[in-house]
Tab-separated table of C-alpha atoms in Angstrom:
chain	number	residue	atom	x	y	z
G	188	MET	CA	116.588	60.096	61.678
G	189	ALA	CA	117.984	63.502	62.560
G	190	GLU	CA	117.990	66.211	59.941
G	191	CYS	CA	121.277	67.971	59.407
G	192	TYR	CA	122.280	71.499	58.541
G	193	ASP	CA	124.977	70.998	55.934
G	194	GLU	CA	126.646	74.331	55.227
G	195	VAL	CA	130.048	72.681	54.886
G	196	PRO	CA	132.224	72.743	56.929
G	197	TYR	CA	129.664	73.638	59.614
G	198	SER	CA	127.326	70.644	59.345
G	199	ALA	CA	125.197	69.790	62.377
G	200	CYS	CA	122.216	67.579	63.137
G	201	ASP	CA	118.899	68.266	64.821
G	202	ASP	CA	119.401	65.660	67.545
G	203	GLU	CA	117.268	66.022	70.646
G	204	ILE	CA	118.559	68.134	73.527
G	205	PRO	CA	117.162	67.231	76.973
G	206	THR	CA	114.696	69.493	78.746
G	207	VAL	CA	114.710	70.076	82.502
G	208	ASP	CA	111.700	71.490	84.345
G	209	TYR	CA	113.140	73.871	86.940
G	210	SER	CA	109.936	74.014	88.991
G	211	LEU	CA	109.892	70.232	89.509
G	212	LEU	CA	113.427	70.256	90.912
G	213	PHE	CA	111.871	71.850	94.013
G	214	SER	CA	108.489	70.124	93.949
G	215	ASP	CA	106.792	69.269	97.234
G	216	ASN	CA	105.937	65.935	95.643
G	217	PRO	CA	108.962	63.712	96.400
G	218	ASN	CA	108.367	61.488	93.375
G	219	GLN	CA	108.195	64.462	91.006
G	220	GLN	CA	111.326	65.979	92.520
G	221	LEU	CA	113.251	62.706	92.298
G	222	ASP	CA	112.277	62.254	88.648
G	223	ALA	CA	113.319	65.839	87.832
G	224	LEU	CA	116.666	65.406	89.597
G	225	GLN	CA	117.291	62.167	87.694
G	226	ARG	CA	116.587	63.975	84.421
G	227	LEU	CA	119.007	66.729	85.432
G	228	ARG	CA	121.706	64.193	86.305
G	229	HIS	CA	121.222	62.446	82.959
G	230	ALA	CA	121.498	65.776	81.125
G	231	CYS	CA	124.713	66.656	82.999
G	232	LEU	CA	126.326	63.234	82.523
G	233	GLU	CA	125.308	62.453	78.956
G	234	TYR	CA	125.079	65.914	77.382
G	235	GLY	CA	126.543	68.766	79.422
G	236	PHE	CA	123.763	71.077	78.253
G	237	PHE	CA	119.965	71.248	78.405
G	238	TYR	CA	116.911	73.459	77.949
G	239	LEU	CA	115.521	74.874	81.189
G	240	VAL	CA	111.754	75.480	81.275
G	241	ASN	CA	109.369	76.742	83.969
G	242	HIS	CA	112.312	78.638	85.443
G	243	SER	CA	110.090	81.314	87.071
G	244	ILE	CA	111.589	84.269	85.170
G	245	LYS	CA	108.544	86.116	83.836
G	246	ASP	CA	107.988	86.325	80.080
G	247	GLU	CA	107.742	90.087	80.424
G	248	VAL	CA	111.229	90.274	81.963
G	249	LEU	CA	112.721	88.228	79.107
G	250	ASP	CA	110.898	90.210	76.427
G	251	ASN	CA	111.883	93.573	77.925
G	252	MET	CA	115.480	92.479	78.241
G	253	LEU	CA	115.732	91.289	74.624
G	254	LYS	CA	114.020	94.462	73.381
G	255	GLY	CA	116.414	96.579	75.440
G	256	VAL	CA	119.404	94.802	73.904
G	257	SER	CA	117.915	95.255	70.422
G	258	ASP	CA	117.434	98.980	71.075
G	259	PHE	CA	121.010	99.255	72.324
G	260	PHE	CA	122.307	97.795	69.055
G	261	ASN	CA	120.270	100.236	66.932
G	262	GLN	CA	122.300	100.963	63.821
G	263	THR	CA	121.703	104.716	64.096
G	264	THR	CA	123.406	104.948	67.510
G	265	LEU	CA	126.628	103.125	66.633
G	266	ASP	CA	128.849	106.120	67.396
G	267	GLU	CA	127.284	106.516	70.850
G	268	ARG	CA	128.220	102.946	71.748
G	269	LYS	CA	131.878	103.518	70.988
G	270	ILE	CA	132.332	105.235	74.356
G	271	TYR	CA	132.404	101.695	75.793
G	272	SER	CA	135.329	100.603	73.617
G	273	LYS	CA	138.285	99.328	75.616
G	274	ARG	CA	139.954	102.109	77.557
G	275	SER	CA	141.314	100.301	80.593
G	276	PRO	CA	141.767	96.698	81.841
G	277	LEU	CA	139.595	97.757	84.774
G	278	ASP	CA	136.565	98.527	82.556
G	279	LYS	CA	133.362	96.925	83.828
G	280	ILE	CA	131.486	97.675	80.585
G	281	ARG	CA	132.971	96.769	77.228
G	282	TRP	CA	131.643	97.200	73.677
G	283	GLY	CA	133.170	95.830	70.511
G	284	LEU	CA	132.458	95.053	66.868
G	285	ASN	CA	134.341	92.318	65.024
G	286	SER	CA	133.889	91.302	61.413
G	287	TYR	CA	136.425	88.823	60.133
G	288	THR	CA	136.599	85.168	59.112
G	289	GLY	CA	136.531	83.764	62.659
G	290	GLU	CA	134.064	86.160	64.287
G	291	ASN	CA	131.164	88.288	63.080
G	292	ARG	CA	129.317	90.033	65.888
G	293	GLU	CA	128.751	93.247	67.772
G	294	TYR	CA	128.779	92.784	71.519
G	295	LEU	CA	128.337	94.439	74.883
G	296	LYS	CA	129.929	92.788	77.931
G	297	VAL	CA	129.240	93.895	81.486
G	298	VAL	CA	130.129	92.728	84.963
G	299	ALA	CA	126.827	91.604	86.484
G	300	HIS	CA	127.917	90.267	89.887
G	301	PRO	CA	128.933	90.855	92.689
G	302	GLN	CA	128.059	94.414	91.581
G	303	TYR	CA	125.980	95.477	88.583
G	304	HIS	CA	127.577	97.666	85.912
G	305	PHE	CA	125.155	98.565	83.119
G	306	PRO	CA	124.976	101.343	80.464
G	307	SER	CA	122.655	104.248	81.195
G	308	LYS	CA	121.334	104.373	77.621
G	309	PRO	CA	118.879	103.657	76.112
G	310	SER	CA	116.487	104.921	78.751
G	311	GLY	CA	115.484	102.187	81.187
G	312	PHE	CA	118.077	99.724	79.815
G	313	SER	CA	120.065	99.538	83.050
G	314	LYS	CA	116.975	98.815	85.148
G	315	THR	CA	115.815	96.147	82.676
G	316	LEU	CA	119.174	94.355	82.732
G	317	GLU	CA	119.376	94.529	86.517
G	318	GLU	CA	115.925	92.964	86.902
G	319	TYR	CA	116.851	90.155	84.526
G	320	GLY	CA	120.245	89.707	86.206
G	321	LYS	CA	118.738	89.341	89.662
G	322	ASP	CA	116.155	86.832	88.446
G	323	MET	CA	118.790	84.807	86.615
G	324	ARG	CA	121.052	84.870	89.652
G	325	ARG	CA	118.275	83.292	91.704
G	326	VAL	CA	117.876	80.543	89.086
G	327	VAL	CA	121.648	79.911	89.041
G	328	ILE	CA	121.757	79.404	92.819
G	329	GLY	CA	118.762	77.087	92.546
G	330	LEU	CA	120.526	75.045	89.872
G	331	ALA	CA	123.673	74.871	92.012
G	332	ARG	CA	121.617	73.309	94.780
G	333	ALA	CA	119.869	70.903	92.421
G	334	VAL	CA	123.109	69.856	90.715
G	335	SER	CA	124.641	69.239	94.154
G	336	LYS	CA	121.801	66.842	94.907
G	337	THR	CA	122.366	64.986	91.613
G	338	LEU	CA	125.931	64.353	92.796
G	339	GLY	CA	124.623	62.859	96.028
G	340	PHE	CA	125.705	65.725	98.293
G	341	GLU	CA	123.965	68.293	100.477
G	342	GLU	CA	122.448	71.103	98.425
G	343	GLN	CA	124.994	73.769	99.401
G	344	PHE	CA	127.963	71.691	98.169
G	345	ILE	CA	128.601	73.557	94.892
G	346	GLU	CA	127.558	76.907	96.334
G	347	LYS	CA	130.255	76.590	99.007
G	348	ALA	CA	132.901	74.860	96.868
G	349	LEU	CA	132.799	77.635	94.235
G	350	GLU	CA	131.896	80.492	96.600
G	351	LEU	CA	128.985	81.437	94.361
G	352	LYS	CA	127.602	83.937	96.859
G	353	SER	CA	130.462	86.252	95.856
G	354	GLY	CA	130.759	84.767	92.380
G	355	PHE	CA	132.024	86.761	89.402
G	356	ASP	CA	129.403	86.961	86.626
G	357	VAL	CA	129.752	88.474	83.171
G	358	MET	CA	126.762	89.183	80.932
G	359	ALA	CA	127.521	89.223	77.193
G	360	MET	CA	124.944	90.643	74.768
G	361	ASN	CA	125.560	89.782	71.118
G	362	LEU	CA	124.253	90.839	67.719
G	363	TYR	CA	124.928	88.302	64.939
G	364	PRO	CA	125.939	89.305	62.343
G	365	PRO	CA	126.980	92.863	63.238
G	366	ASN	CA	125.420	95.856	61.494
G	367	ALA	CA	128.718	96.106	59.633
G	368	LYS	CA	129.210	93.778	56.673
G	369	SER	CA	129.680	90.161	57.737
G	370	LYS	CA	132.719	88.228	56.539
G	371	GLY	CA	132.160	84.491	56.432
G	372	ALA	CA	129.726	82.089	58.067
G	373	VAL	CA	131.168	82.077	61.604
G	374	GLY	CA	129.562	84.287	64.244
G	375	LEU	CA	131.843	83.023	67.011
G	376	SER	CA	134.424	80.263	66.645
G	377	GLU	CA	134.624	77.040	68.661
G	378	HIS	CA	135.145	77.502	72.407
G	379	THR	CA	134.110	76.432	75.890
G	380	ASP	CA	133.185	78.895	78.614
G	381	PRO	CA	134.449	79.340	82.164
G	382	GLY	CA	132.354	79.249	85.294
G	383	PHE	CA	129.830	77.024	87.004
G	384	ILE	CA	127.193	77.259	84.279
G	385	ILE	CA	126.444	79.402	81.249
G	386	SER	CA	122.921	80.661	80.539
G	387	LEU	CA	121.721	81.747	77.098
G	388	VAL	CA	118.514	83.283	75.787
G	389	GLN	CA	117.931	84.622	72.282
G	390	ASP	CA	115.288	86.261	70.123
G	391	VAL	CA	115.651	84.176	66.939
G	392	ASN	CA	116.090	80.423	66.857
G	393	GLY	CA	119.053	78.683	65.295
G	394	GLY	CA	122.692	79.596	64.845
G	395	LEU	CA	124.141	77.949	67.962
G	396	GLN	CA	125.805	74.545	67.570
G	397	ILE	CA	127.109	72.361	70.417
G	398	LEU	CA	129.544	69.444	70.210
G	399	SER	CA	128.076	66.385	71.942
G	400	HIS	CA	129.871	63.714	73.993
G	401	LYS	CA	129.666	61.517	70.883
G	402	GLY	CA	131.537	64.022	68.746
G	403	ASN	CA	128.517	65.221	66.738
G	404	TRP	CA	127.588	68.873	66.235
G	405	ILE	CA	123.991	69.508	67.340
G	406	ASN	CA	121.834	72.491	66.388
G	407	ALA	CA	120.297	74.211	69.424
G	408	TYR	CA	116.678	75.260	68.863
G	409	ILE	CA	115.740	76.831	72.171
G	410	PRO	CA	112.010	76.594	73.018
G	411	TYR	CA	110.154	79.884	73.378
G	412	HIS	CA	111.177	81.649	76.617
G	413	ALA	CA	113.303	78.678	77.689
G	414	ILE	CA	116.939	79.072	78.744
G	415	LEU	CA	119.792	77.041	77.329
G	416	ILE	CA	122.091	75.933	80.153
G	417	GLN	CA	125.628	74.701	79.484
G	418	LEU	CA	128.016	73.346	82.095
G	419	GLY	CA	131.099	75.489	82.676
G	420	ASP	CA	134.762	74.602	82.930
G	421	GLN	CA	135.010	75.092	86.696
G	422	LEU	CA	132.216	72.579	87.307
G	423	GLU	CA	134.153	70.110	85.151
G	424	ILE	CA	137.294	70.743	87.213
G	425	LEU	CA	135.462	70.493	90.560
G	426	THR	CA	133.918	67.135	89.589
G	427	ASN	CA	137.218	65.896	88.095
G	428	GLY	CA	135.631	65.563	84.656
G	429	MET	CA	132.417	63.833	85.751
G	430	TYR	CA	130.240	66.748	84.566
G	431	LYS	CA	131.923	68.106	81.440
G	432	SER	CA	131.739	71.467	79.709
G	433	HIS	CA	131.226	71.442	75.941
G	434	ILE	CA	132.643	73.133	72.897
G	435	HIS	CA	130.153	75.300	71.019
G	436	ARG	CA	130.117	77.807	68.158
G	437	VAL	CA	127.820	80.317	66.488
G	438	ILE	CA	127.133	80.092	62.763
G	439	VAL	CA	125.758	83.114	60.917
G	440	GLY	CA	124.864	81.070	57.835
G	441	LYS	CA	124.004	82.079	54.311
G	442	ASN	CA	120.855	84.093	54.993
G	443	LYS	CA	122.537	86.416	57.559
G	444	VAL	CA	119.371	86.653	59.701
G	445	LYS	CA	119.882	89.088	62.584
G	446	ARG	CA	120.024	87.298	65.921
G	447	ILE	CA	120.384	88.657	69.447
G	448	SER	CA	121.624	86.485	72.289
G	449	VAL	CA	122.245	87.224	75.951
G	450	VAL	CA	124.816	84.970	77.596
G	451	GLY	CA	125.486	84.801	81.316
G	452	ILE	CA	128.813	83.376	82.499
G	453	HIS	CA	128.167	82.493	86.131
G	454	GLY	CA	131.467	81.867	87.859
G	455	PRO	CA	133.102	81.355	91.235
G	456	SER	CA	134.671	84.124	93.256
G	457	LEU	CA	137.675	85.436	91.301
G	458	ASP	CA	140.129	84.528	94.055
G	459	LYS	CA	138.662	81.086	94.741
G	460	LEU	CA	141.122	78.220	94.261
G	461	ILE	CA	139.454	75.564	92.124
G	462	SER	CA	140.641	71.964	91.983
G	463	PRO	CA	139.014	68.532	91.816
G	464	SER	CA	137.197	67.779	95.040
G	465	THR	CA	138.663	64.805	96.886
G	466	LEU	CA	135.161	63.321	96.706
G	467	PHE	CA	135.784	62.668	92.978
G	468	VAL	CA	139.375	61.406	93.213
G	469	ASP	CA	140.463	57.840	93.972
G	470	ASP	CA	142.675	55.096	92.546
G	471	LYS	CA	140.319	54.538	89.618
G	472	HIS	CA	139.767	58.262	89.062
G	473	PRO	CA	143.114	60.080	89.427
G	474	LYS	CA	143.242	63.842	89.665
G	475	LYS	CA	142.968	65.394	86.182
G	476	TYR	CA	143.401	69.118	86.875
G	477	HIS	CA	145.764	71.480	88.656
G	478	GLU	CA	144.562	73.713	91.473
G	479	MET	CA	144.191	77.228	90.159
G	480	ALA	CA	142.474	80.446	91.202
G	481	TYR	CA	139.496	81.207	89.005
G	482	LYS	CA	140.994	84.461	87.736
G	483	GLU	CA	144.237	82.648	86.868
G	484	SER	CA	142.385	80.062	84.781
G	485	LEU	CA	140.993	82.706	82.470
G	486	VAL	CA	142.541	83.847	79.240
G	487	VAL	CA	142.448	87.616	79.374
G	488	ASN	CA	143.724	90.544	77.400
G	489	GLY	CA	146.367	91.685	79.874
G	490	ASP	CA	144.548	91.863	83.216
G	491	ASP	CA	141.186	92.517	81.612
G	492	GLU	CA	138.415	90.831	83.633
G	493	VAL	CA	135.300	91.736	81.666
G	494	ASP	CA	136.639	90.237	78.414
G	495	VAL	CA	137.400	86.797	79.853
G	496	GLN	CA	137.476	83.633	77.821
G	497	SER	CA	138.155	80.136	79.036
G	498	SER	CA	141.358	78.139	78.953
G	499	LEU	CA	140.479	74.739	80.372
G	500	GLU	CA	143.715	73.328	78.962
G	501	LYS	CA	145.680	75.516	81.399
G	502	ALA	CA	144.224	73.509	84.290
G	503	ARG	CA	144.699	70.031	82.813
G	504	LEU	CA	147.430	67.802	84.210
G	505	VAL	CA	149.739	66.460	81.509
């Protein structure tokens, strides 16, 4: 029986989250590859999220990246970070600190693709983030090809349908709770994320909760150096709801343990029109979503691209 975290009203259970071995998705052994692809399909259909292991990103790259983010959020350099506060909707680097009932975090958001935009300080931070970003980008394209196969299509199906080669990626680095005094138990309130997939790595386990297909909140305990993958809203739209994105939230909890996470929102090209593929629409499966350009499906502050959040409801047909 699953154990539950019961800080009312944020109760969640320790139900199992599937694990996908990235290396086996491309195995030369056809039986191993088939089994891995079947596991990936099951994770996409029944969960919408999974742990990715053996993803080929070196431990050293992950450790350096998390240390670099930790150094960036050093409490003694808070004033230096404020230069990245919002100045223009065209900002490619954005810093913020929120401490209220619905959100308690300090964050740094950067545009990571098609071009990289990283802070110059601390020393070496930009190079560290770029190395991690390039490695993660390779994994994302690999997953796009594997997910395409699980749908029964040629491996470039998603890559072409979402124009991932020129895709718009945002990297969000978070400190929960912020160095300022935390107000309440919520690090980040309930939401889904835009894009094809969302990647997440963190330095301390716990805090993230995901709502399952069955309506239960599940605690995410990410294995050491694994990556949590969640399906994004645009994949849900493309597959006409076959592969669904999921609501998730971050809970700070009573002990206020410091936690750093790095989230990658890996999206289509901003101008790409996204709608359900005709391959997923028929008499038994009517079209569920409007056609909409990726940038139009995002909730933004004015025309602010780096601070995007998702609005899947905007695309739903009534």
